[in-house]
């Protein structure tokens, strides 16, 4: 939605580092100078540092290092993801709200974000620890043209996009099949894909993403400290979450465009290059068995390819993997 506030932000971005007169802003946005002043005060309340100088105008000196609808719109450069943003300081779950909004007809590309989740959702009904000010907790509404059979591949495609984004920032993360991102052998991010569909038609997909960004070790619950990590723990520096979000959205758009035009084969090879523990032994848990095998990659439909102890290859579509220390 192209609101007056969003248009004001774009004009200020275009003139970053210089003063912009209230008259110019008034003419560009079609609102009074008094309304411009009110919008500026709203931006200041959100943490923007703004100089207002008589006869010169306004200049944004610094944007805040916090998440809000305004900061997420600042320097946003996507085609469809995030063009409608729902941001809340606290939610039970972005996934729950996004599914409700999708049922009500929310547009393709709508993103629900929260600074804190009180009941964050992981896969298989697990909870996701989501404290305020530390991570990226968001859910993206997608209305695809492909059918339900291809929906599972979207999780794999999203994992490629996230890992691409991390590596562009020098974060050497890897993908754990099918929906986790690992860094230095510990879980960094998770992806949850939920679908509303009929036999041959998808009404919508809600793609949930949780990323540990600025947590310290003490921020993580004691029972997961040996299994989970954050970008801050591994790099020993603070990260601007809104910049990571923008980068992730751009990579999601890029991978989604490739997937919808060229199919899963177009990103399967990249997935294999980004996979964690490829060619190594894993413990596999399915609804009917637990066994060890060599992880050989994924097939053309995104299924897991394993080499069992008898040398035979097995393809599995649903399972949990556990790394075996070597």
PDB file of C-alpha atoms in Angstrom:
ATOM      1  CA  UNK A   1       0.000   0.000   0.000  1.00  0.00           C
ATOM      2  CA  UNK A   2       1.498   3.331  -1.127  1.00  0.00           C
ATOM      3  CA  UNK A   3       0.676   5.496   1.889  1.00  0.00           C
ATOM      4  CA  UNK A   4       1.617   9.146   2.301  1.00  0.00           C
ATOM      5  CA  UNK A   5       4.185   8.099   4.921  1.00  0.00           C
ATOM      6  CA  UNK A   6       5.790   5.640   2.504  1.00  0.00           C
ATOM      7  CA  UNK A   7       5.943   8.273  -0.228  1.00  0.00           C
ATOM      8  CA  UNK A   8       7.501  10.749   2.209  1.00  0.00           C
ATOM      9  CA  UNK A   9      10.133   8.174   3.144  1.00  0.00           C
ATOM     10  CA  UNK A  10      10.977   7.612  -0.524  1.00  0.00           C
ATOM     11  CA  UNK A  11      11.369  11.350  -1.184  1.00  0.00           C
ATOM     12  CA  UNK A  12      13.618  11.723   1.870  1.00  0.00           C
ATOM     13  CA  UNK A  13      15.704   8.756   0.720  1.00  0.00           C
ATOM     14  CA  UNK A  14      16.153  10.316  -2.713  1.00  0.00           C
ATOM     15  CA  UNK A  15      17.523  13.461  -1.025  1.00  0.00           C
ATOM     16  CA  UNK A  16      19.507  11.722   1.703  1.00  0.00           C
ATOM     17  CA  UNK A  17      22.260  13.973   3.080  1.00  0.00           C
ATOM     18  CA  UNK A  18      20.676  17.244   1.938  1.00  0.00           C
ATOM     19  CA  UNK A  19      17.896  19.471   3.216  1.00  0.00           C
ATOM     20  CA  UNK A  20      14.471  19.173   1.601  1.00  0.00           C
ATOM     21  CA  UNK A  21      12.109  22.117   1.978  1.00  0.00           C
ATOM     22  CA  UNK A  22       8.700  21.708   3.501  1.00  0.00           C
ATOM     23  CA  UNK A  23       7.229  23.404   0.432  1.00  0.00           C
ATOM     24  CA  UNK A  24       8.834  20.871  -1.911  1.00  0.00           C
ATOM     25  CA  UNK A  25       7.596  17.972   0.201  1.00  0.00           C
ATOM     26  CA  UNK A  26       4.136  19.524   0.324  1.00  0.00           C
ATOM     27  CA  UNK A  27       4.039  19.801  -3.474  1.00  0.00           C
ATOM     28  CA  UNK A  28       5.375  16.275  -4.032  1.00  0.00           C
ATOM     29  CA  UNK A  29       2.933  14.633  -1.643  1.00  0.00           C
ATOM     30  CA  UNK A  30      -0.086  16.871  -2.126  1.00  0.00           C
ATOM     31  CA  UNK A  31      -0.505  17.626   1.566  1.00  0.00           C
ATOM     32  CA  UNK A  32      -0.081  20.741   3.713  1.00  0.00           C
ATOM     33  CA  UNK A  33       3.195  21.796   5.311  1.00  0.00           C
ATOM     34  CA  UNK A  34       1.513  21.288   8.683  1.00  0.00           C
ATOM     35  CA  UNK A  35       0.805  17.668   7.694  1.00  0.00           C
ATOM     36  CA  UNK A  36       4.454  17.272   6.662  1.00  0.00           C
ATOM     37  CA  UNK A  37       5.502  18.475  10.111  1.00  0.00           C
ATOM     38  CA  UNK A  38       3.213  15.906  11.777  1.00  0.00           C
ATOM     39  CA  UNK A  39       4.696  13.114   9.667  1.00  0.00           C
ATOM     40  CA  UNK A  40       8.195  14.237  10.638  1.00  0.00           C
ATOM     41  CA  UNK A  41       7.256  14.138  14.315  1.00  0.00           C
ATOM     42  CA  UNK A  42       5.931  10.613  13.826  1.00  0.00           C
ATOM     43  CA  UNK A  43       9.250   9.594  12.273  1.00  0.00           C
ATOM     44  CA  UNK A  44      11.138  11.161  15.175  1.00  0.00           C
ATOM     45  CA  UNK A  45       8.966   9.225  17.613  1.00  0.00           C
ATOM     46  CA  UNK A  46      10.060   6.096  15.748  1.00  0.00           C
ATOM     47  CA  UNK A  47      13.720   6.928  16.331  1.00  0.00           C
ATOM     48  CA  UNK A  48      14.692   8.906  13.229  1.00  0.00           C
ATOM     49  CA  UNK A  49      17.092  11.796  13.849  1.00  0.00           C
ATOM     50  CA  UNK A  50      15.773  14.720  11.806  1.00  0.00           C
ATOM     51  CA  UNK A  51      17.175  18.231  11.474  1.00  0.00           C
ATOM     52  CA  UNK A  52      14.522  20.890  10.837  1.00  0.00           C
ATOM     53  CA  UNK A  53      16.100  24.230   9.869  1.00  0.00           C
ATOM     54  CA  UNK A  54      14.053  27.333   8.970  1.00  0.00           C
ATOM     55  CA  UNK A  55      14.312  28.289   5.264  1.00  0.00           C
ATOM     56  CA  UNK A  56      16.281  25.114   4.532  1.00  0.00           C
ATOM     57  CA  UNK A  57      13.867  22.323   5.382  1.00  0.00           C
ATOM     58  CA  UNK A  58      14.310  18.822   6.729  1.00  0.00           C
ATOM     59  CA  UNK A  59      17.204  16.393   6.654  1.00  0.00           C
ATOM     60  CA  UNK A  60      17.295  12.861   8.022  1.00  0.00           C
ATOM     61  CA  UNK A  61      20.637  12.506   9.776  1.00  0.00           C
ATOM     62  CA  UNK A  62      20.215   8.938  10.930  1.00  0.00           C
ATOM     63  CA  UNK A  63      17.631   6.178  10.686  1.00  0.00           C
ATOM     64  CA  UNK A  64      17.036   4.115  13.820  1.00  0.00           C
ATOM     65  CA  UNK A  65      18.444   0.677  14.497  1.00  0.00           C
ATOM     66  CA  UNK A  66      15.063  -0.774  15.369  1.00  0.00           C
ATOM     67  CA  UNK A  67      12.214  -2.537  13.667  1.00  0.00           C
ATOM     68  CA  UNK A  68       9.036  -0.657  12.817  1.00  0.00           C
ATOM     69  CA  UNK A  69       6.836  -0.230   9.778  1.00  0.00           C
ATOM     70  CA  UNK A  70       8.652   3.024   8.989  1.00  0.00           C
ATOM     71  CA  UNK A  71      12.181   1.628   9.266  1.00  0.00           C
ATOM     72  CA  UNK A  72      11.202  -1.407   7.196  1.00  0.00           C
ATOM     73  CA  UNK A  73       9.955   0.902   4.451  1.00  0.00           C
ATOM     74  CA  UNK A  74      13.191   2.928   4.592  1.00  0.00           C
ATOM     75  CA  UNK A  75      15.387   1.914   1.623  1.00  0.00           C
ATOM     76  CA  UNK A  76      12.989  -0.890   0.672  1.00  0.00           C
ATOM     77  CA  UNK A  77      13.832  -2.025  -2.860  1.00  0.00           C
ATOM     78  CA  UNK A  78      11.625  -5.000  -3.682  1.00  0.00           C
ATOM     79  CA  UNK A  79       9.044  -5.608  -6.383  1.00  0.00           C
ATOM     80  CA  UNK A  80       6.339  -7.363  -4.396  1.00  0.00           C
ATOM     81  CA  UNK A  81       7.573  -8.671  -1.046  1.00  0.00           C
ATOM     82  CA  UNK A  82       6.912  -6.212   1.765  1.00  0.00           C
ATOM     83  CA  UNK A  83       4.851  -3.787  -0.289  1.00  0.00           C
ATOM     84  CA  UNK A  84       2.257  -4.423   2.415  1.00  0.00           C
ATOM     85  CA  UNK A  85       3.792  -4.697   5.893  1.00  0.00           C
ATOM     86  CA  UNK A  86       2.001  -5.605   9.093  1.00  0.00           C
ATOM     87  CA  UNK A  87       4.314  -4.892  12.023  1.00  0.00           C
ATOM     88  CA  UNK A  88       3.535  -5.442  15.690  1.00  0.00           C
ATOM     89  CA  UNK A  89       5.782  -4.928  18.692  1.00  0.00           C
ATOM     90  CA  UNK A  90       4.465  -8.185  20.150  1.00  0.00           C
ATOM     91  CA  UNK A  91       2.422 -11.045  18.727  1.00  0.00           C
ATOM     92  CA  UNK A  92       1.657 -14.552  19.807  1.00  0.00           C
ATOM     93  CA  UNK A  93       2.798 -15.739  16.373  1.00  0.00           C
ATOM     94  CA  UNK A  94       3.346 -14.020  13.022  1.00  0.00           C
ATOM     95  CA  UNK A  95       2.306 -17.284  11.388  1.00  0.00           C
ATOM     96  CA  UNK A  96      -1.087 -17.321  13.098  1.00  0.00           C
ATOM     97  CA  UNK A  97      -1.854 -13.710  12.129  1.00  0.00           C
ATOM     98  CA  UNK A  98      -0.566 -14.173   8.561  1.00  0.00           C
ATOM     99  CA  UNK A  99      -2.789 -17.226   8.048  1.00  0.00           C
ATOM    100  CA  UNK A 100      -5.807 -15.307   9.317  1.00  0.00           C
ATOM    101  CA  UNK A 101      -5.022 -12.377   7.019  1.00  0.00           C
ATOM    102  CA  UNK A 102      -4.488 -14.730   4.078  1.00  0.00           C
ATOM    103  CA  UNK A 103      -7.900 -16.282   4.723  1.00  0.00           C
ATOM    104  CA  UNK A 104      -9.330 -12.746   4.613  1.00  0.00           C
ATOM    105  CA  UNK A 105      -7.743 -12.066   1.225  1.00  0.00           C
ATOM    106  CA  UNK A 106      -4.445 -10.363   2.095  1.00  0.00           C
ATOM    107  CA  UNK A 107      -2.382  -9.652  -1.002  1.00  0.00           C
ATOM    108  CA  UNK A 108       0.464 -11.704  -2.421  1.00  0.00           C
ATOM    109  CA  UNK A 109       3.684 -10.436  -0.844  1.00  0.00           C
ATOM    110  CA  UNK A 110       2.143  -9.230   2.409  1.00  0.00           C
ATOM    111  CA  UNK A 111       4.574  -9.692   5.303  1.00  0.00           C
ATOM    112  CA  UNK A 112       3.712  -9.949   8.988  1.00  0.00           C
ATOM    113  CA  UNK A 113       6.581  -9.153  11.374  1.00  0.00           C
ATOM    114  CA  UNK A 114       6.901  -8.913  15.128  1.00  0.00           C
ATOM    115  CA  UNK A 115       9.688  -7.676  17.355  1.00  0.00           C
ATOM    116  CA  UNK A 116       8.672 -10.372  19.855  1.00  0.00           C
ATOM    117  CA  UNK A 117       6.607 -13.545  19.681  1.00  0.00           C
ATOM    118  CA  UNK A 118       5.075 -15.080  22.783  1.00  0.00           C
ATOM    119  CA  UNK A 119       4.102 -18.345  21.055  1.00  0.00           C
ATOM    120  CA  UNK A 120       6.408 -18.595  18.067  1.00  0.00           C
ATOM    121  CA  UNK A 121       5.783 -21.644  15.891  1.00  0.00           C
ATOM    122  CA  UNK A 122       8.355 -24.128  14.664  1.00  0.00           C
ATOM    123  CA  UNK A 123       7.869 -27.290  12.658  1.00  0.00           C
ATOM    124  CA  UNK A 124       5.886 -30.248  13.995  1.00  0.00           C
ATOM    125  CA  UNK A 125       4.175 -28.044  16.581  1.00  0.00           C
ATOM    126  CA  UNK A 126       7.394 -27.082  18.328  1.00  0.00           C
ATOM    127  CA  UNK A 127       7.805 -23.635  19.871  1.00  0.00           C
ATOM    128  CA  UNK A 128      10.355 -21.053  18.694  1.00  0.00           C
ATOM    129  CA  UNK A 129      11.963 -18.821  21.295  1.00  0.00           C
ATOM    130  CA  UNK A 130      11.413 -15.276  19.986  1.00  0.00           C
ATOM    131  CA  UNK A 131      12.518 -12.539  22.445  1.00  0.00           C
ATOM    132  CA  UNK A 132      12.234  -8.826  21.705  1.00  0.00           C
ATOM    133  CA  UNK A 133      14.976  -6.888  19.961  1.00  0.00           C
ATOM    134  CA  UNK A 134      17.074  -9.894  18.976  1.00  0.00           C
ATOM    135  CA  UNK A 135      15.753 -11.783  15.974  1.00  0.00           C
ATOM    136  CA  UNK A 136      13.765 -11.723  12.768  1.00  0.00           C
ATOM    137  CA  UNK A 137      10.317 -13.229  13.155  1.00  0.00           C
ATOM    138  CA  UNK A 138       8.205 -12.922  10.021  1.00  0.00           C
ATOM    139  CA  UNK A 139       5.646 -14.651   7.818  1.00  0.00           C
ATOM    140  CA  UNK A 140       5.176 -14.045   4.093  1.00  0.00           C
ATOM    141  CA  UNK A 141       1.869 -14.589   2.262  1.00  0.00           C
ATOM    142  CA  UNK A 142       2.304 -16.102  -1.198  1.00  0.00           C
ATOM    143  CA  UNK A 143      -0.413 -16.763  -3.764  1.00  0.00           C
ATOM    144  CA  UNK A 144       1.380 -18.980  -6.290  1.00  0.00           C
ATOM    145  CA  UNK A 145       0.448 -20.152  -9.776  1.00  0.00           C
ATOM    146  CA  UNK A 146       1.862 -23.651  -9.217  1.00  0.00           C
ATOM    147  CA  UNK A 147      -0.008 -26.576  -7.695  1.00  0.00           C
ATOM    148  CA  UNK A 148       0.087 -28.293  -4.294  1.00  0.00           C
ATOM    149  CA  UNK A 149       2.591 -30.926  -5.445  1.00  0.00           C
ATOM    150  CA  UNK A 150       5.248 -28.236  -5.838  1.00  0.00           C
ATOM    151  CA  UNK A 151       4.547 -26.494  -2.521  1.00  0.00           C
ATOM    152  CA  UNK A 152       7.075 -28.548  -0.547  1.00  0.00           C
ATOM    153  CA  UNK A 153       9.807 -27.392  -2.905  1.00  0.00           C
ATOM    154  CA  UNK A 154       9.128 -23.798  -1.867  1.00  0.00           C
ATOM    155  CA  UNK A 155      10.674 -24.533   1.542  1.00  0.00           C
ATOM    156  CA  UNK A 156      13.861 -25.695  -0.179  1.00  0.00           C
ATOM    157  CA  UNK A 157      13.849 -22.640  -2.442  1.00  0.00           C
ATOM    158  CA  UNK A 158      13.421 -20.345   0.566  1.00  0.00           C
ATOM    159  CA  UNK A 159      16.365 -22.046   2.275  1.00  0.00           C
ATOM    160  CA  UNK A 160      18.512 -21.217  -0.749  1.00  0.00           C
ATOM    161  CA  UNK A 161      17.410 -17.574  -0.592  1.00  0.00           C
ATOM    162  CA  UNK A 162      18.190 -17.250   3.117  1.00  0.00           C
ATOM    163  CA  UNK A 163      21.574 -18.901   2.771  1.00  0.00           C
ATOM    164  CA  UNK A 164      22.426 -16.720  -0.213  1.00  0.00           C
ATOM    165  CA  UNK A 165      21.631 -13.637   1.863  1.00  0.00           C
ATOM    166  CA  UNK A 166      23.719 -14.817   4.801  1.00  0.00           C
ATOM    167  CA  UNK A 167      26.710 -15.619   2.625  1.00  0.00           C
ATOM    168  CA  UNK A 168      26.568 -12.213   0.956  1.00  0.00           C
ATOM    169  CA  UNK A 169      27.143 -10.848   4.454  1.00  0.00           C
ATOM    170  CA  UNK A 170      30.056 -13.197   5.052  1.00  0.00           C
ATOM    171  CA  UNK A 171      28.034 -15.584   7.220  1.00  0.00           C
ATOM    172  CA  UNK A 172      28.978 -19.093   6.057  1.00  0.00           C
ATOM    173  CA  UNK A 173      25.686 -20.795   6.846  1.00  0.00           C
ATOM    174  CA  UNK A 174      24.507 -24.080   5.352  1.00  0.00           C
ATOM    175  CA  UNK A 175      21.163 -25.778   4.731  1.00  0.00           C
ATOM    176  CA  UNK A 176      19.953 -28.735   6.747  1.00  0.00           C
ATOM    177  CA  UNK A 177      17.240 -30.652   4.899  1.00  0.00           C
ATOM    178  CA  UNK A 178      14.475 -29.709   4.659  1.00  0.00           C
ATOM    179  CA  UNK A 179      13.834 -26.477   6.538  1.00  0.00           C
ATOM    180  CA  UNK A 180      16.710 -25.369   8.785  1.00  0.00           C
ATOM    181  CA  UNK A 181      19.773 -23.166   8.335  1.00  0.00           C
ATOM    182  CA  UNK A 182      22.851 -24.074  10.373  1.00  0.00           C
ATOM    183  CA  UNK A 183      25.971 -22.130  11.261  1.00  0.00           C
ATOM    184  CA  UNK A 184      28.994 -23.841  12.802  1.00  0.00           C
ATOM    185  CA  UNK A 185      26.971 -26.994  13.458  1.00  0.00           C
ATOM    186  CA  UNK A 186      24.175 -25.163  15.319  1.00  0.00           C
ATOM    187  CA  UNK A 187      20.706 -24.065  14.249  1.00  0.00           C
ATOM    188  CA  UNK A 188      20.540 -20.441  13.143  1.00  0.00           C
ATOM    189  CA  UNK A 189      17.198 -20.187  11.346  1.00  0.00           C
ATOM    190  CA  UNK A 190      14.093 -22.189  10.581  1.00  0.00           C
ATOM    191  CA  UNK A 191      11.454 -22.152   7.850  1.00  0.00           C
ATOM    192  CA  UNK A 192       7.820 -23.170   8.311  1.00  0.00           C
ATOM    193  CA  UNK A 193       5.602 -23.552   5.237  1.00  0.00           C
ATOM    194  CA  UNK A 194       1.836 -23.883   5.665  1.00  0.00           C
ATOM    195  CA  UNK A 195      -0.661 -24.128   2.833  1.00  0.00           C
ATOM    196  CA  UNK A 196      -4.379 -23.672   2.237  1.00  0.00           C
ATOM    197  CA  UNK A 197      -5.263 -25.643  -0.880  1.00  0.00           C
ATOM    198  CA  UNK A 198      -7.686 -27.823  -2.772  1.00  0.00           C
ATOM    199  CA  UNK A 199      -6.717 -30.911  -4.756  1.00  0.00           C
ATOM    200  CA  UNK A 200      -5.153 -29.003  -7.646  1.00  0.00           C
ATOM    201  CA  UNK A 201      -5.205 -25.371  -6.511  1.00  0.00           C
ATOM    202  CA  UNK A 202      -3.355 -23.406  -3.820  1.00  0.00           C
ATOM    203  CA  UNK A 203      -5.332 -20.608  -2.199  1.00  0.00           C
ATOM    204  CA  UNK A 204      -2.259 -19.364  -0.364  1.00  0.00           C
ATOM    205  CA  UNK A 205       1.017 -20.368   1.245  1.00  0.00           C
ATOM    206  CA  UNK A 206       2.304 -18.765   4.434  1.00  0.00           C
ATOM    207  CA  UNK A 207       6.083 -18.949   4.629  1.00  0.00           C
ATOM    208  CA  UNK A 208       7.282 -18.435   8.199  1.00  0.00           C
ATOM    209  CA  UNK A 209      10.909 -17.532   8.878  1.00  0.00           C
ATOM    210  CA  UNK A 210      12.636 -17.282  12.248  1.00  0.00           C
ATOM    211  CA  UNK A 211      16.254 -16.109  12.478  1.00  0.00           C
ATOM    212  CA  UNK A 212      18.422 -15.684  15.552  1.00  0.00           C
ATOM    213  CA  UNK A 213      20.304 -12.450  14.923  1.00  0.00           C
ATOM    214  CA  UNK A 214      21.585 -10.553  17.964  1.00  0.00           C
ATOM    215  CA  UNK A 215      21.045 -12.998  20.837  1.00  0.00           C
ATOM    216  CA  UNK A 216      23.879 -13.605  23.252  1.00  0.00           C
ATOM    217  CA  UNK A 217      24.345 -17.067  24.726  1.00  0.00           C
ATOM    218  CA  UNK A 218      22.487 -15.992  27.871  1.00  0.00           C
ATOM    219  CA  UNK A 219      19.490 -14.987  25.725  1.00  0.00           C
ATOM    220  CA  UNK A 220      19.060 -18.583  24.552  1.00  0.00           C
ATOM    221  CA  UNK A 221      17.139 -21.004  26.800  1.00  0.00           C
ATOM    222  CA  UNK A 222      19.582 -23.336  28.603  1.00  0.00           C
ATOM    223  CA  UNK A 223      18.092 -26.442  26.992  1.00  0.00           C
ATOM    224  CA  UNK A 224      18.997 -25.310  23.455  1.00  0.00           C
ATOM    225  CA  UNK A 225      22.346 -23.565  23.944  1.00  0.00           C
ATOM    226  CA  UNK A 226      24.233 -26.606  22.698  1.00  0.00           C
ATOM    227  CA  UNK A 227      21.977 -26.827  19.619  1.00  0.00           C
ATOM    228  CA  UNK A 228      21.188 -23.233  18.610  1.00  0.00           C
ATOM    229  CA  UNK A 229      23.181 -20.111  17.861  1.00  0.00           C
ATOM    230  CA  UNK A 230      22.819 -16.566  16.559  1.00  0.00           C
ATOM    231  CA  UNK A 231      24.673 -14.448  14.033  1.00  0.00           C
ATOM    232  CA  UNK A 232      25.957 -12.288  16.894  1.00  0.00           C
ATOM    233  CA  UNK A 233      27.300 -15.274  18.849  1.00  0.00           C
ATOM    234  CA  UNK A 234      29.214 -16.510  15.803  1.00  0.00           C
ATOM    235  CA  UNK A 235      30.494 -13.144  14.526  1.00  0.00           C
ATOM    236  CA  UNK A 236      30.768 -11.191  17.791  1.00  0.00           C
ATOM    237  CA  UNK A 237      29.104  -8.106  16.342  1.00  0.00           C
ATOM    238  CA  UNK A 238      25.657  -6.490  16.306  1.00  0.00           C
ATOM    239  CA  UNK A 239      23.611  -6.624  13.122  1.00  0.00           C
ATOM    240  CA  UNK A 240      20.948  -4.243  11.789  1.00  0.00           C
ATOM    241  CA  UNK A 241      17.925  -6.428  11.417  1.00  0.00           C
ATOM    242  CA  UNK A 242      16.101  -4.256   8.897  1.00  0.00           C
ATOM    243  CA  UNK A 243      19.085  -4.429   6.519  1.00  0.00           C
ATOM    244  CA  UNK A 244      19.133  -8.227   6.773  1.00  0.00           C
ATOM    245  CA  UNK A 245      15.377  -8.331   6.196  1.00  0.00           C
ATOM    246  CA  UNK A 246      15.662  -6.247   3.028  1.00  0.00           C
ATOM    247  CA  UNK A 247      18.468  -8.450   1.724  1.00  0.00           C
ATOM    248  CA  UNK A 248      16.479 -11.613   2.484  1.00  0.00           C
ATOM    249  CA  UNK A 249      13.400 -10.225   0.734  1.00  0.00           C
ATOM    250  CA  UNK A 250      15.459  -9.440  -2.376  1.00  0.00           C
ATOM    251  CA  UNK A 251      16.925 -12.941  -2.426  1.00  0.00           C
ATOM    252  CA  UNK A 252      13.485 -14.493  -1.879  1.00  0.00           C
ATOM    253  CA  UNK A 253      12.155 -12.567  -4.867  1.00  0.00           C
ATOM    254  CA  UNK A 254      15.111 -13.640  -6.995  1.00  0.00           C
ATOM    255  CA  UNK A 255      14.832 -17.330  -6.107  1.00  0.00           C
ATOM    256  CA  UNK A 256      11.038 -17.312  -6.397  1.00  0.00           C
ATOM    257  CA  UNK A 257      11.241 -15.801  -9.896  1.00  0.00           C
ATOM    258  CA  UNK A 258      13.751 -18.439 -10.949  1.00  0.00           C
ATOM    259  CA  UNK A 259      11.678 -21.239  -9.426  1.00  0.00           C
ATOM    260  CA  UNK A 260       8.388 -20.146 -11.011  1.00  0.00           C
ATOM    261  CA  UNK A 261       9.892 -19.656 -14.466  1.00  0.00           C
ATOM    262  CA  UNK A 262      12.426 -22.482 -14.684  1.00  0.00           C
ATOM    263  CA  UNK A 263      11.271 -24.998 -12.076  1.00  0.00           C
ATOM    264  CA  UNK A 264      12.989 -26.597  -9.117  1.00  0.00           C
ATOM    265  CA  UNK A 265      15.798 -28.029 -11.239  1.00  0.00           C
ATOM    266  CA  UNK A 266      17.039 -24.464 -11.701  1.00  0.00           C
ATOM    267  CA  UNK A 267      17.908 -24.133  -8.008  1.00  0.00           C
ATOM    268  CA  UNK A 268      18.549 -27.768  -7.043  1.00  0.00           C
ATOM    269  CA  UNK A 269      22.258 -27.575  -7.887  1.00  0.00           C
ATOM    270  CA  UNK A 270      22.676 -24.437  -5.799  1.00  0.00           C
ATOM    271  CA  UNK A 271      20.835 -26.119  -2.922  1.00  0.00           C
ATOM    272  CA  UNK A 272      23.361 -28.978  -3.106  1.00  0.00           C
ATOM    273  CA  UNK A 273      26.269 -26.511  -3.025  1.00  0.00           C
ATOM    274  CA  UNK A 274      24.810 -24.840   0.066  1.00  0.00           C
ATOM    275  CA  UNK A 275      23.857 -28.069   1.854  1.00  0.00           C
ATOM    276  CA  UNK A 276      25.362 -28.837   5.235  1.00  0.00           C
ATOM    277  CA  UNK A 277      26.902 -32.278   5.839  1.00  0.00           C
ATOM    278  CA  UNK A 278      26.555 -33.444   2.248  1.00  0.00           C
ATOM    279  CA  UNK A 279      28.159 -36.867   1.884  1.00  0.00           C
ATOM    280  CA  UNK A 280      28.323 -37.449   5.630  1.00  0.00           C
ATOM    281  CA  UNK A 281      26.541 -39.856   7.941  1.00  0.00           C
ATOM    282  CA  UNK A 282      23.195 -38.866   9.448  1.00  0.00           C
ATOM    283  CA  UNK A 283      20.569 -40.482  11.645  1.00  0.00           C
ATOM    284  CA  UNK A 284      17.212 -40.594   9.882  1.00  0.00           C
ATOM    285  CA  UNK A 285      13.874 -40.763  11.700  1.00  0.00           C
ATOM    286  CA  UNK A 286      10.744 -41.543   9.694  1.00  0.00           C
ATOM    287  CA  UNK A 287       7.253 -42.399  10.969  1.00  0.00           C
ATOM    288  CA  UNK A 288       8.160 -46.104  10.739  1.00  0.00           C
ATOM    289  CA  UNK A 289      11.911 -46.441  11.269  1.00  0.00           C
ATOM    290  CA  UNK A 290      15.155 -44.976  12.630  1.00  0.00           C
ATOM    291  CA  UNK A 291      18.382 -45.735  10.789  1.00  0.00           C
ATOM    292  CA  UNK A 292      21.773 -44.334   9.796  1.00  0.00           C
ATOM    293  CA  UNK A 293      22.793 -43.512   6.231  1.00  0.00           C
ATOM    294  CA  UNK A 294      24.970 -41.268   4.090  1.00  0.00           C
ATOM    295  CA  UNK A 295      23.309 -38.019   3.049  1.00  0.00           C
ATOM    296  CA  UNK A 296      23.743 -37.811  -0.723  1.00  0.00           C
ATOM    297  CA  UNK A 297      21.588 -34.787  -1.512  1.00  0.00           C
ATOM    298  CA  UNK A 298      18.120 -34.164  -2.894  1.00  0.00           C
ATOM    299  CA  UNK A 299      16.280 -35.395  -5.953  1.00  0.00           C
ATOM    300  CA  UNK A 300      14.394 -33.619  -8.716  1.00  0.00           C
ATOM    301  CA  UNK A 301      11.299 -33.257  -6.537  1.00  0.00           C
ATOM    302  CA  UNK A 302      13.230 -32.165  -3.450  1.00  0.00           C
ATOM    303  CA  UNK A 303      13.168 -35.583  -1.823  1.00  0.00           C
ATOM    304  CA  UNK A 304      16.013 -36.751   0.408  1.00  0.00           C
ATOM    305  CA  UNK A 305      18.525 -39.123  -1.217  1.00  0.00           C
ATOM    306  CA  UNK A 306      20.288 -41.517   1.157  1.00  0.00           C
ATOM    307  CA  UNK A 307      22.812 -44.318   0.773  1.00  0.00           C
ATOM    308  CA  UNK A 308      22.050 -47.051   3.275  1.00  0.00           C
ATOM    309  CA  UNK A 309      24.552 -49.419   4.875  1.00  0.00           C
ATOM    310  CA  UNK A 310      23.842 -52.079   2.233  1.00  0.00           C
ATOM    311  CA  UNK A 311      24.855 -49.636  -0.498  1.00  0.00           C
ATOM    312  CA  UNK A 312      21.330 -49.176  -1.821  1.00  0.00           C
ATOM    313  CA  UNK A 313      19.893 -45.723  -2.469  1.00  0.00           C
ATOM    314  CA  UNK A 314      16.695 -44.699  -0.740  1.00  0.00           C
ATOM    315  CA  UNK A 315      14.524 -41.654  -1.458  1.00  0.00           C
ATOM    316  CA  UNK A 316      12.481 -40.178   1.395  1.00  0.00           C
ATOM    317  CA  UNK A 317       9.961 -37.345   1.295  1.00  0.00           C
ATOM    318  CA  UNK A 318       9.357 -36.876   5.010  1.00  0.00           C
ATOM    319  CA  UNK A 319      11.886 -37.432   7.790  1.00  0.00           C
ATOM    320  CA  UNK A 320      13.999 -35.748  10.425  1.00  0.00           C
ATOM    321  CA  UNK A 321      17.782 -35.743  10.208  1.00  0.00           C
ATOM    322  CA  UNK A 322      20.200 -35.709  13.083  1.00  0.00           C
ATOM    323  CA  UNK A 323      23.915 -35.136  12.605  1.00  0.00           C
ATOM    324  CA  UNK A 324      26.206 -37.930  13.758  1.00  0.00           C
ATOM    325  CA  UNK A 325      29.498 -36.759  15.198  1.00  0.00           C
ATOM    326  CA  UNK A 326      32.485 -38.131  13.307  1.00  0.00           C
TER     327      UNK A 326
END
